[in-house]
Amino acid sequence: MSNNSNGGFLDSVNKNFDKAARFTGLPKGLLEQIRVCNSVYKMQFPVKVGNEYQVIEAYRVQHSHHRLPTKGGIRYSSKVNQEEVMALATLMTYKCAIVDVPFGGAKGGVKISPRNYTTAQLQKITRRYTTELIRKNFIGPGMDVPAPDYGTGSREMAWILDTYATFKGGEIDASGCVTGKPVNQSGINGRTEATGRGVFYALKEAVSYKDDMKKIGLEPGLEGKTMAIQGLGNVGYHTGVISQDEGGVKIVSVAEYEGAIYGKDGIDIKKLHKFRKETGSIVGFPGTKKLKSRKDVLELDCDILVPAALENQIRVSNAPKVKAKIIAEAANGPITADAEEILLKKGIMVIPDMYINAGGVTVSYFEWLKNLSHMRFGRMEKRFNQKTYNNLVSLVERETGRSINVREREVITRGADEIDLVRSGLEETMINAYQQIREVLKRKKGVDDLRTAAFVSALRKVSSDYMALGIFP
Ligand code: GLU
């Protein structure tokens, strides 16, 4: 156990790594090289806040350089510490490998609570942090590409890009120095919802296997399943909305900063979100009752539990009380390694973070590709496809003698827009990765949980990259 204030997050990640490493047959030295963080950059810089100067502590950790650029979000939170950023950077390496995104893992953290600063002060901090990264060559489209994480969003990414462009405006690919940007500032449609949408595609795939569902006493399919969500931030919100609208899932409980609520007939997430904006709280939402404690959401009797907040939420102390059949780790590291042993013994299906929340980085990859290609997806082929489909429909009309109405024709002959391509690319990625992980689970003797299977799958890919570099035989 490490002597840190973070509940041993990095230890937990490494414990899971070690559990899986045994099944890979890889040499010890190579495993060690994969496991360690390659570069850790800690900075402390002054920012004038009001009349005083504050020293801000911040980090950027690059876990693995086996592929460049490295990639991962930037977190703004008063709890940020070196060990947490290292753990999160580590997870990014495996996450990218699992979904075949050709990047190494990284993560950044700024130790501030954003709610204590004005927009102008946050901008100042973000720009200064970016300048520190530029100074040490810790940012760039081919070097290290940040993105949003807890406490940051497209606004911060726009500031980062603008700062980078101020220094390196002549670089033709400068806009690829950061992802998760606003759509009108070199961003991509569908990035904001991407992590939540990825969680939804992953769940849909995971519950589609009859045998797997039988083992946990559930029918296949998402329709009608109950869900509890911890955290209504970007990830929790989109997971909820898309699961209810496109999957027919019934959300029975939501927890946020101010408390947790339960509604047995289902909670409309869009309406709840609006209610929270208006009243400042989810508590009191019509048709729901308040739960005693925020953490009660984790112990609710439901089919799917979605921890979408922070790490170390399910620990040895509360794991025995968890009643969900499936846990979808939308957050990074919500279950400690020791707690997971308890959950697995109880027969709970845990779909691990490094797979299920990889939708964000997957669409970040699409955004980066868009930036490097300097062209919106769909621009070249949309109209060509439309014409081809139109010709096909006309042919069918002629041959069958049946005419298709204008509405039907529009639906059938529509060429794909950027958002359609992003969603289809994301769905394909999530399904593919699940099948790879499930294959390991089925075929590899001794591997009997999805996290270990996901690690084995990731380690195979990362190790073969290292070998291709010629460093290891
Ligand atoms: N912060 C997100 C994550 O933890 C996204 C990272 C990215 O898009 O680079 O996966």
mmCIF file of N, CA and C and ligand atoms in Angstrom, residues 71-73 92 95 107 147-149 179 191 332 357 360-361 364, ligand 1:
data_model
loop_
_atom_site.group_PDB
_atom_site.id
_atom_site.type_symbol
_atom_site.label_atom_id
_atom_site.label_comp_id
_atom_site.label_asym_id
_atom_site.label_seq_id
_atom_site.Cartn_x
_atom_site.Cartn_y
_atom_site.Cartn_z
ATOM 1 N N LYS A 71 -1.714 10.504 -25.266
ATOM 2 C CA LYS A 71 -3.059 11.081 -25.277
ATOM 3 C C LYS A 71 -3.750 10.888 -23.945
ATOM 4 N N GLY A 72 -4.495 11.879 -23.543
ATOM 5 C CA GLY A 72 -5.288 11.761 -22.326
ATOM 6 C C GLY A 72 -5.758 13.128 -21.841
ATOM 7 N N GLY A 73 -6.795 13.116 -21.040
ATOM 8 C CA GLY A 73 -7.447 14.354 -20.610
ATOM 9 C C GLY A 73 -6.655 15.143 -19.581
ATOM 10 N N MET A 92 -4.868 5.141 -19.530
ATOM 11 C CA MET A 92 -5.009 5.617 -20.920
ATOM 12 C C MET A 92 -4.251 4.736 -21.916
ATOM 13 N N LYS A 95 -6.334 1.695 -22.417
ATOM 14 C CA LYS A 95 -7.585 2.114 -23.063
ATOM 15 C C LYS A 95 -7.373 2.263 -24.566
ATOM 16 N N LYS A 107 -1.904 11.780 -19.034
ATOM 17 C CA LYS A 107 -2.972 12.481 -18.313
ATOM 18 C C LYS A 107 -2.401 13.726 -17.679
ATOM 19 N N ALA A 147 -7.027 16.530 -23.691
ATOM 20 C CA ALA A 147 -8.469 16.473 -23.976
ATOM 21 C C ALA A 147 -9.192 16.812 -22.672
ATOM 22 N N PRO A 148 -10.514 16.911 -22.706
ATOM 23 C CA PRO A 148 -11.241 17.171 -21.458
ATOM 24 C C PRO A 148 -11.220 15.972 -20.514
ATOM 25 N N ASP A 149 -11.378 16.240 -19.261
ATOM 26 C CA ASP A 149 -11.582 15.214 -18.232
ATOM 27 C C ASP A 149 -12.421 15.883 -17.138
ATOM 28 N N THR A 179 -7.724 17.804 -28.259
ATOM 29 C CA THR A 179 -9.027 17.381 -28.797
ATOM 30 C C THR A 179 -10.130 17.710 -27.791
ATOM 31 N N ARG A 191 -18.235 14.624 -30.200
ATOM 32 C CA ARG A 191 -17.201 14.376 -29.192
ATOM 33 C C ARG A 191 -17.761 14.521 -27.777
ATOM 34 N N ASN A 332 -13.154 6.482 -14.352
ATOM 35 C CA ASN A 332 -11.887 5.756 -14.300
ATOM 36 C C ASN A 332 -11.627 5.299 -12.871
ATOM 37 N N ASN A 357 -15.230 3.081 -20.999
ATOM 38 C CA ASN A 357 -15.254 4.538 -21.174
ATOM 39 C C ASN A 357 -14.293 5.012 -22.271
ATOM 40 N N GLY A 360 -14.632 8.174 -25.446
ATOM 41 C CA GLY A 360 -14.131 9.550 -25.478
ATOM 42 C C GLY A 360 -12.840 9.636 -26.279
ATOM 43 N N VAL A 361 -11.902 8.790 -25.942
ATOM 44 C CA VAL A 361 -10.609 8.863 -26.633
ATOM 45 C C VAL A 361 -10.745 8.365 -28.080
ATOM 46 N N SER A 364 -11.898 11.305 -29.873
ATOM 47 C CA SER A 364 -10.756 12.223 -29.889
ATOM 48 C C SER A 364 -9.810 11.859 -31.037
HETATM 49 N N1 GLU B 1 -10.436 12.080 -20.402
HETATM 50 C C1 GLU B 1 -10.979 11.060 -21.240
HETATM 51 C C2 GLU B 1 -10.577 9.683 -20.738
HETATM 52 O O1 GLU B 1 -10.310 9.486 -19.583
HETATM 53 C C3 GLU B 1 -10.700 11.300 -22.712
HETATM 54 C C4 GLU B 1 -9.272 11.325 -23.123
HETATM 55 C C5 GLU B 1 -9.032 11.780 -24.550
HETATM 56 O O2 GLU B 1 -9.976 11.992 -25.296
HETATM 57 O O3 GLU B 1 -7.857 11.922 -24.911
HETATM 58 O O4 GLU B 1 -10.596 8.724 -21.474
#
